[in-house]
Tab-separated table of C-alpha atoms in Angstrom:
chain	number	residue	atom	x	y	z
A	120	MET	CA	-64.564	-190.273	-179.534
A	121	GLU	CA	-65.052	-194.111	-179.169
A	122	GLN	CA	-63.488	-195.482	-176.011
A	123	PRO	CA	-60.635	-197.918	-176.741
A	124	GLU	CA	-61.536	-201.427	-175.508
A	125	MET	CA	-58.581	-201.520	-173.083
A	126	ASN	CA	-59.739	-198.301	-171.373
A	127	ILE	CA	-63.314	-199.675	-170.887
A	128	GLN	CA	-61.972	-202.834	-169.270
A	129	LYS	CA	-59.667	-200.805	-167.015
A	130	LEU	CA	-62.530	-198.529	-165.921
A	131	ILE	CA	-64.742	-201.579	-165.082
A	132	GLU	CA	-61.892	-203.264	-163.073
A	133	THR	CA	-61.198	-200.045	-161.088
A	134	ALA	CA	-64.878	-199.463	-160.279
A	135	LYS	CA	-65.152	-203.082	-159.076
A	136	MET	CA	-61.927	-202.774	-157.017
A	137	LEU	CA	-63.370	-199.696	-155.290
A	138	VAL	CA	-66.256	-201.654	-153.857
A	139	ALA	CA	-64.573	-205.134	-153.421
A	140	ASN	CA	-63.887	-207.100	-150.237
A	141	ASN	CA	-66.312	-205.105	-148.056
A	142	LYS	CA	-64.027	-202.071	-148.300
A	143	GLY	CA	-65.203	-198.492	-148.922
A	144	LEU	CA	-63.847	-195.021	-149.698
A	145	LEU	CA	-62.361	-192.518	-147.336
A	146	ALA	CA	-63.363	-189.031	-148.348
A	147	MET	CA	-60.469	-186.687	-147.233
A	148	ASP	CA	-61.212	-184.023	-149.826
A	149	GLU	CA	-62.444	-181.246	-147.653
A	150	SER	CA	-61.637	-177.890	-149.283
A	151	ASN	CA	-58.995	-175.700	-147.387
A	152	PRO	CA	-61.753	-173.373	-145.923
A	153	THR	CA	-63.782	-176.417	-144.698
A	154	CYS	CA	-60.646	-178.076	-143.210
A	155	ASN	CA	-59.627	-174.744	-141.583
A	156	LYS	CA	-63.077	-174.444	-139.986
A	157	ARG	CA	-62.743	-177.805	-138.420
A	158	PHE	CA	-59.201	-177.057	-137.252
A	159	ALA	CA	-60.360	-173.699	-135.783
A	160	LYS	CA	-62.904	-175.433	-133.627
A	161	LEU	CA	-60.185	-177.549	-132.077
A	162	GLY	CA	-57.555	-174.808	-131.869
A	163	ILE	CA	-55.339	-176.329	-134.590
A	164	PRO	CA	-53.370	-173.808	-136.630
A	165	GLN	CA	-55.109	-173.141	-140.015
A	166	THR	CA	-51.985	-173.529	-142.099
A	167	GLU	CA	-50.945	-175.577	-145.127
A	168	GLU	CA	-48.328	-177.433	-143.043
A	169	ALA	CA	-51.011	-178.408	-140.428
A	170	ARG	CA	-53.302	-179.600	-143.202
A	171	ARG	CA	-50.413	-181.525	-144.672
A	172	ALA	CA	-49.505	-183.140	-141.313
A	173	TYR	CA	-53.119	-184.079	-140.769
A	174	ARG	CA	-53.458	-185.752	-144.109
A	175	GLU	CA	-50.194	-187.500	-143.619
A	176	LEU	CA	-51.554	-188.904	-140.366
A	177	ILE	CA	-54.506	-190.283	-142.241
A	178	ILE	CA	-52.664	-191.957	-145.186
A	179	THR	CA	-49.890	-193.434	-143.031
A	180	THR	CA	-52.327	-195.132	-140.668
A	181	PRO	CA	-50.988	-198.678	-140.374
A	182	GLY	CA	-53.331	-201.343	-141.846
A	183	LEU	CA	-55.733	-198.708	-143.504
A	184	GLY	CA	-55.704	-200.591	-146.838
A	185	GLU	CA	-57.408	-203.593	-145.112
A	186	TYR	CA	-60.631	-201.634	-144.872
A	187	ILE	CA	-60.294	-198.802	-147.271
A	188	SER	CA	-60.213	-199.282	-151.142
A	189	GLY	CA	-59.853	-195.634	-152.248
A	190	ALA	CA	-59.025	-192.231	-150.860
A	191	ILE	CA	-60.554	-189.084	-152.317
A	192	LEU	CA	-57.978	-186.229	-152.187
A	193	TYR	CA	-58.309	-182.426	-152.536
A	194	ASP	CA	-56.098	-180.608	-155.069
A	195	GLU	CA	-53.740	-179.322	-152.359
A	196	THR	CA	-53.384	-182.810	-150.998
A	197	ILE	CA	-52.575	-184.621	-154.256
A	198	HIS	CA	-49.546	-182.287	-154.707
A	199	GLN	CA	-48.126	-182.801	-151.191
A	200	GLN	CA	-45.339	-185.071	-149.909
A	201	THR	CA	-44.096	-186.646	-146.684
A	202	PRO	CA	-41.110	-184.967	-145.032
A	203	ASP	CA	-38.810	-187.364	-146.813
A	204	GLY	CA	-40.117	-186.265	-150.182
A	205	THR	CA	-42.440	-189.165	-151.061
A	206	PRO	CA	-45.489	-187.983	-152.852
A	207	PHE	CA	-48.756	-188.635	-150.933
A	208	VAL	CA	-50.086	-190.492	-154.082
A	209	GLN	CA	-47.284	-192.991	-153.772
A	210	VAL	CA	-47.769	-193.503	-150.046
A	211	ILE	CA	-51.516	-194.261	-150.824
A	212	ILE	CA	-50.724	-196.671	-153.641
A	213	ASN	CA	-48.071	-198.432	-151.388
A	214	ALA	CA	-50.825	-198.923	-148.759
A	215	GLY	CA	-52.914	-200.760	-151.356
A	216	ILE	CA	-55.326	-197.896	-151.748
A	217	ILE	CA	-56.500	-196.378	-155.086
A	218	PRO	CA	-55.967	-192.573	-155.189
A	219	GLY	CA	-58.940	-190.365	-156.262
A	220	ILE	CA	-59.478	-186.656	-156.659
A	221	LYS	CA	-62.337	-184.207	-156.065
A	222	VAL	CA	-62.690	-182.146	-159.214
A	223	ASP	CA	-65.728	-179.843	-158.703
A	224	ILE	CA	-64.989	-176.313	-157.554
A	225	GLY	CA	-67.955	-176.060	-155.298
A	226	ALA	CA	-71.700	-175.397	-155.037
A	227	LYS	CA	-72.551	-171.793	-155.828
A	228	ASP	CA	-75.810	-169.959	-155.553
A	229	MET	CA	-77.946	-170.704	-158.649
A	230	ALA	CA	-79.052	-167.617	-160.621
A	231	GLY	CA	-82.893	-167.225	-160.510
A	232	HIS	CA	-83.279	-169.963	-157.906
A	233	PRO	CA	-83.279	-168.540	-154.333
A	234	GLY	CA	-82.124	-171.065	-151.774
A	235	GLU	CA	-80.688	-173.403	-154.432
A	236	LYS	CA	-77.174	-174.311	-155.603
A	237	ILE	CA	-75.354	-175.342	-158.726
A	238	THR	CA	-72.004	-177.012	-158.754
A	239	GLU	CA	-69.342	-175.417	-160.949
A	240	GLY	CA	-66.045	-176.707	-162.322
A	241	LEU	CA	-66.682	-177.986	-165.901
A	242	ASP	CA	-64.570	-175.305	-167.583
A	243	GLY	CA	-61.136	-176.664	-168.207
A	244	LEU	CA	-62.021	-180.033	-166.604
A	245	ARG	CA	-60.713	-182.118	-169.488
A	246	ASP	CA	-57.118	-180.855	-169.011
A	247	ARG	CA	-57.310	-181.041	-165.270
A	248	LEU	CA	-58.464	-184.713	-165.462
A	249	LYS	CA	-55.530	-185.527	-167.786
A	250	GLU	CA	-53.132	-184.005	-165.284
A	251	TYR	CA	-54.688	-185.829	-162.359
A	252	PHE	CA	-54.464	-189.146	-164.214
A	253	GLN	CA	-50.796	-188.542	-164.918
A	254	MET	CA	-50.284	-187.898	-161.217
A	255	GLY	CA	-51.731	-191.315	-160.360
A	256	ALA	CA	-55.340	-190.584	-159.674
A	257	ARG	CA	-57.710	-193.436	-160.986
A	258	PHE	CA	-61.068	-192.053	-160.002
A	259	ALA	CA	-62.604	-188.623	-159.437
A	260	LYS	CA	-65.537	-187.107	-157.544
A	261	TRP	CA	-68.167	-184.354	-158.292
A	262	ARG	CA	-70.813	-183.331	-155.667
A	263	ALA	CA	-74.135	-181.768	-156.410
A	264	VAL	CA	-76.206	-180.353	-153.541
A	265	ILE	CA	-79.968	-180.440	-153.356
A	266	THR	CA	-81.859	-178.719	-150.550
A	267	ILE	CA	-85.353	-179.590	-149.361
A	268	ALA	CA	-87.499	-176.710	-148.173
A	269	ASP	CA	-90.828	-174.955	-149.077
A	270	GLY	CA	-91.088	-175.058	-152.822
A	271	ILE	CA	-87.677	-176.530	-153.439
A	272	PRO	CA	-85.972	-178.407	-154.958
A	273	SER	CA	-87.105	-176.946	-158.329
A	274	ARG	CA	-86.947	-178.990	-161.556
A	275	GLY	CA	-84.610	-176.463	-162.894
A	276	CYS	CA	-82.134	-176.997	-160.094
A	277	ILE	CA	-82.392	-180.798	-160.276
A	278	GLU	CA	-81.975	-180.920	-164.040
A	279	ALA	CA	-79.031	-178.428	-164.123
A	280	ASN	CA	-77.076	-180.373	-161.500
A	281	ALA	CA	-77.881	-183.704	-163.155
A	282	GLN	CA	-76.641	-182.491	-166.479
A	283	ALA	CA	-73.403	-181.109	-164.917
A	284	LEU	CA	-72.892	-184.532	-163.055
A	285	ALA	CA	-73.405	-186.405	-166.364
A	286	ARG	CA	-71.047	-184.157	-168.372
A	287	TYR	CA	-68.346	-184.516	-165.684
A	288	ALA	CA	-68.791	-188.323	-165.643
A	289	ALA	CA	-68.326	-188.484	-169.372
A	290	LEU	CA	-65.182	-186.430	-169.298
A	291	CYS	CA	-63.817	-188.604	-166.489
A	292	GLN	CA	-64.344	-191.786	-168.446
A	293	GLU	CA	-62.718	-190.196	-171.542
A	294	ALA	CA	-59.577	-189.550	-169.357
A	295	GLY	CA	-59.587	-193.118	-167.939
A	296	LEU	CA	-60.936	-192.229	-164.483
A	297	VAL	CA	-63.874	-193.866	-162.748
A	298	SER	CA	-66.489	-191.184	-161.970
A	299	ILE	CA	-67.990	-191.029	-158.435
A	300	VAL	CA	-71.331	-189.360	-159.020
A	301	GLU	CA	-72.581	-187.620	-155.896
A	302	PRO	CA	-75.998	-186.058	-155.869
A	303	GLU	CA	-76.519	-185.182	-152.203
A	304	VAL	CA	-80.011	-184.380	-150.898
A	305	LEU	CA	-79.086	-182.551	-147.738
A	306	MET	CA	-80.175	-183.621	-144.290
A	307	ASP	CA	-80.877	-180.155	-143.074
A	308	GLY	CA	-84.494	-179.262	-142.693
A	309	VAL	CA	-87.836	-180.278	-141.104
A	310	HIS	CA	-88.836	-182.625	-143.906
A	311	SER	CA	-90.080	-186.130	-143.259
A	312	LEU	CA	-88.415	-189.419	-144.248
A	313	SER	CA	-91.030	-189.954	-146.970
A	314	ARG	CA	-90.387	-186.438	-148.428
A	315	CYS	CA	-86.645	-187.184	-148.563
A	316	GLY	CA	-87.416	-190.384	-150.299
A	317	GLU	CA	-89.580	-188.704	-152.921
A	318	VAL	CA	-86.912	-186.112	-153.633
A	319	THR	CA	-84.066	-188.519	-153.685
A	320	GLU	CA	-85.878	-190.810	-156.099
A	321	GLU	CA	-86.684	-187.809	-158.466
A	322	VAL	CA	-83.053	-186.710	-158.278
A	323	LEU	CA	-81.611	-190.163	-159.046
A	324	ARG	CA	-84.054	-190.763	-161.979
A	325	THR	CA	-82.996	-187.400	-163.426
A	326	VAL	CA	-79.335	-188.096	-162.919
A	327	PHE	CA	-79.454	-191.473	-164.616
A	328	LYS	CA	-81.525	-190.019	-167.517
A	329	GLN	CA	-78.690	-187.475	-168.072
A	330	LEU	CA	-75.944	-190.155	-167.618
A	331	TYR	CA	-77.594	-192.138	-170.523
A	332	ARG	CA	-77.833	-189.062	-172.674
A	333	GLN	CA	-74.097	-188.264	-172.090
A	334	ARG	CA	-73.256	-191.918	-172.974
A	335	VAL	CA	-71.681	-192.638	-169.557
A	336	MET	CA	-70.835	-196.324	-169.128
A	337	LEU	CA	-72.670	-197.195	-165.871
A	338	GLU	CA	-70.192	-200.169	-165.243
A	339	GLY	CA	-67.384	-197.612	-164.865
A	340	MET	CA	-68.959	-195.343	-162.297
A	341	ILE	CA	-69.878	-195.479	-158.614
A	342	LEU	CA	-72.946	-193.651	-157.225
A	343	LYS	CA	-72.369	-191.731	-153.943
A	344	PRO	CA	-75.873	-190.821	-152.734
A	345	ASN	CA	-77.388	-189.607	-149.473
A	346	MET	CA	-79.221	-192.116	-147.326
A	347	VAL	CA	-83.053	-191.520	-147.156
A	348	LEU	CA	-83.334	-189.748	-143.746
A	349	PRO	CA	-85.843	-187.487	-142.036
A	350	GLY	CA	-84.609	-183.854	-141.872
A	351	LEU	CA	-82.282	-183.109	-138.839
A	352	THR	CA	-85.004	-180.958	-137.192
A	353	CYS	CA	-87.988	-183.213	-138.121
A	354	SER	CA	-89.850	-184.152	-134.971
A	355	GLN	CA	-90.153	-187.751	-136.091
A	356	GLN	CA	-86.797	-189.652	-136.407
A	357	GLU	CA	-87.286	-193.155	-137.815
A	358	SER	CA	-85.455	-196.222	-136.585
A	359	VAL	CA	-82.243	-197.605	-138.111
A	360	ASP	CA	-84.216	-200.400	-139.873
A	361	GLU	CA	-86.827	-197.975	-141.237
A	362	VAL	CA	-84.014	-195.779	-142.683
A	363	ALA	CA	-82.379	-198.951	-144.233
A	364	ASP	CA	-85.682	-199.936	-145.851
A	365	ALA	CA	-86.638	-196.506	-147.207
A	366	THR	CA	-83.107	-196.027	-148.584
A	367	VAL	CA	-82.730	-199.313	-150.312
A	368	ASN	CA	-86.313	-199.346	-151.702
A	369	CYS	CA	-85.750	-195.919	-153.156
A	370	LEU	CA	-82.488	-197.061	-154.802
A	371	LEU	CA	-84.129	-200.148	-156.192
A	372	ARG	CA	-86.644	-197.984	-158.036
A	373	ALA	CA	-84.091	-195.501	-159.418
A	374	VAL	CA	-80.624	-197.040	-159.803
A	375	PRO	CA	-79.896	-199.401	-162.740
A	376	ALA	CA	-78.389	-202.765	-161.774
A	377	ALA	CA	-75.372	-202.081	-164.166
A	378	VAL	CA	-73.904	-199.687	-161.576
A	379	PRO	CA	-71.295	-201.800	-159.659
A	380	GLY	CA	-71.531	-200.020	-156.344
A	381	ILE	CA	-73.357	-197.435	-154.168
A	382	ALA	CA	-71.026	-195.712	-151.694
A	383	PHE	CA	-73.075	-193.708	-149.330
A	384	LEU	CA	-72.066	-190.306	-148.022
A	385	SER	CA	-72.373	-189.710	-144.266
A	386	GLY	CA	-73.633	-186.150	-144.746
A	387	GLY	CA	-73.177	-185.081	-141.128
A	388	GLN	CA	-74.502	-188.334	-139.428
A	389	SER	CA	-72.502	-189.419	-136.388
A	390	GLY	CA	-70.012	-192.210	-137.221
A	391	GLU	CA	-71.854	-194.740	-135.157
A	392	LEU	CA	-75.288	-194.054	-136.759
A	393	ALA	CA	-73.929	-194.074	-140.336
A	394	SER	CA	-72.269	-197.429	-139.661
A	395	ALA	CA	-75.485	-198.827	-138.017
A	396	ARG	CA	-77.641	-197.767	-140.945
A	397	LEU	CA	-75.235	-199.198	-143.464
A	398	ASN	CA	-75.106	-202.474	-141.527
A	399	ALA	CA	-78.888	-202.667	-141.499
A	400	MET	CA	-79.026	-202.165	-145.283
A	401	ASN	CA	-76.511	-204.959	-145.941
A	402	PHE	CA	-78.134	-207.257	-143.289
A	403	ARG	CA	-81.683	-206.744	-144.716
A	404	PHE	CA	-81.025	-206.510	-148.427
A	405	LYS	CA	-77.669	-208.102	-149.254
A	406	SER	CA	-79.240	-211.196	-150.920
A	407	ARG	CA	-81.359	-209.062	-153.298
A	408	SER	CA	-79.255	-205.886	-153.818
A	409	PRO	CA	-77.931	-205.807	-157.437
A	410	TRP	CA	-75.038	-203.444	-156.348
A	411	ALA	CA	-72.427	-203.480	-153.542
A	412	LEU	CA	-73.720	-201.276	-150.694
A	413	ALA	CA	-70.536	-199.489	-149.501
A	414	PHE	CA	-69.483	-196.228	-147.994
A	415	SER	CA	-67.664	-193.018	-148.793
A	416	PHE	CA	-67.500	-191.315	-145.476
A	417	ALA	CA	-65.506	-188.323	-144.374
A	418	ARG	CA	-66.267	-187.034	-140.903
A	419	ALA	CA	-67.983	-190.308	-139.950
A	420	ILE	CA	-64.440	-191.877	-140.199
A	421	GLN	CA	-62.173	-188.918	-139.528
A	422	GLN	CA	-63.824	-186.942	-136.684
A	423	PRO	CA	-62.623	-189.077	-133.687
A	424	ALA	CA	-59.064	-189.017	-134.994
A	425	LEU	CA	-59.078	-185.257	-135.530
A	426	GLU	CA	-60.329	-184.609	-131.997
A	427	ILE	CA	-57.593	-186.866	-130.573
A	428	TRP	CA	-54.777	-185.441	-132.767
A	429	GLN	CA	-55.365	-181.679	-131.964
A	430	GLY	CA	-52.412	-180.826	-134.075
A	431	LYS	CA	-49.912	-182.522	-131.748
A	432	GLU	CA	-47.281	-184.981	-132.963
A	433	ALA	CA	-47.467	-186.893	-129.736
A	434	ASN	CA	-51.110	-187.840	-130.390
A	435	VAL	CA	-50.545	-189.261	-133.973
A	436	SER	CA	-50.456	-192.963	-133.091
A	437	THR	CA	-53.635	-192.801	-130.865
A	438	ALA	CA	-55.470	-190.724	-133.479
A	439	GLN	CA	-54.485	-193.260	-136.174
A	440	GLN	CA	-55.951	-196.069	-133.989
A	441	ALA	CA	-59.250	-194.208	-133.751
A	442	LEU	CA	-59.314	-193.634	-137.530
A	443	LEU	CA	-58.632	-197.364	-138.162
A	444	HIS	CA	-61.350	-198.406	-135.702
A	445	ARG	CA	-64.020	-196.325	-137.613
A	446	ALA	CA	-62.785	-197.668	-140.914
A	447	LYS	CA	-63.071	-201.245	-139.500
A	448	CYS	CA	-66.590	-200.586	-138.143
A	449	ASN	CA	-67.730	-199.525	-141.701
A	450	TRP	CA	-66.031	-202.629	-143.209
A	451	ALA	CA	-67.890	-204.718	-140.654
A	452	ALA	CA	-71.223	-202.826	-141.562
A	453	ARG	CA	-70.759	-203.935	-145.176
A	454	ARG	CA	-70.736	-207.511	-144.105
A	455	GLY	CA	-74.192	-206.934	-142.589
A	456	GLU	CA	-74.022	-209.688	-140.101
A	457	GLY	CA	-76.825	-208.292	-137.905
């Protein structure tokens, strides 16, 4: 089915808006089990109401729209409302933020590939995307997970995940949604910075080959990759500048210039380190980067706020200030002023 001209323009405009004015994305799409785990650590009740209250705290943070362009929601969240009955989607739009939605249903063990995962969720996706569009979402996200260890990742795992990402992206564009394509090479492991660079480049080349094959319009998507990092338990941990150089050089070799923006995931980095590395990339490469280098962080923006909030109404305002501070730090990191 040929895309109507208007649809193409709208997709391009939305993709550009998601990375405009030094803003970035706030990923608040943790699944219920993941959110509950974080709550449990801090003694917060693991209930739908507590999750609703926490997400309300995030989206009602005064001034959030100055630094955040889009918010990625989870299925439960996109259906929720404030106590006065205002849908969360409307609150987000009123804040000048574009609502988005996570649409994969998680990474599952891949048959015949011990230690590797494949992301599921393509069945029935076309209808779900249509429904999310009607609810006000204007972009979607799908995450693939690649592990580095002895003998992995395998070609089979990389190719299967790349194809799923491309099929998801094509369905998104058909539905009028910008696709956030997230192939995450995990930080866990003892691998070196250069090994992460090799794997990341191979993954990205494979993903873009599949995106071409599925006729995905690159101007209407955003790439959400990992930074090129040494494994968490690697004995050598490179400097901020070395990480910035390794990451952008890898992207320059593998990501077409037609992609409007690259919004990095934080992947378990501390908020401060994620911001510092993003700042270094923008400082060192801004003049020759063909794409906007932005952020799509979850914990690296939310964690301080969650720890302050602790499920208590009295802590909401202080928690919101902490959230805004991290969002502003990442906005500053995009400016790359050294």
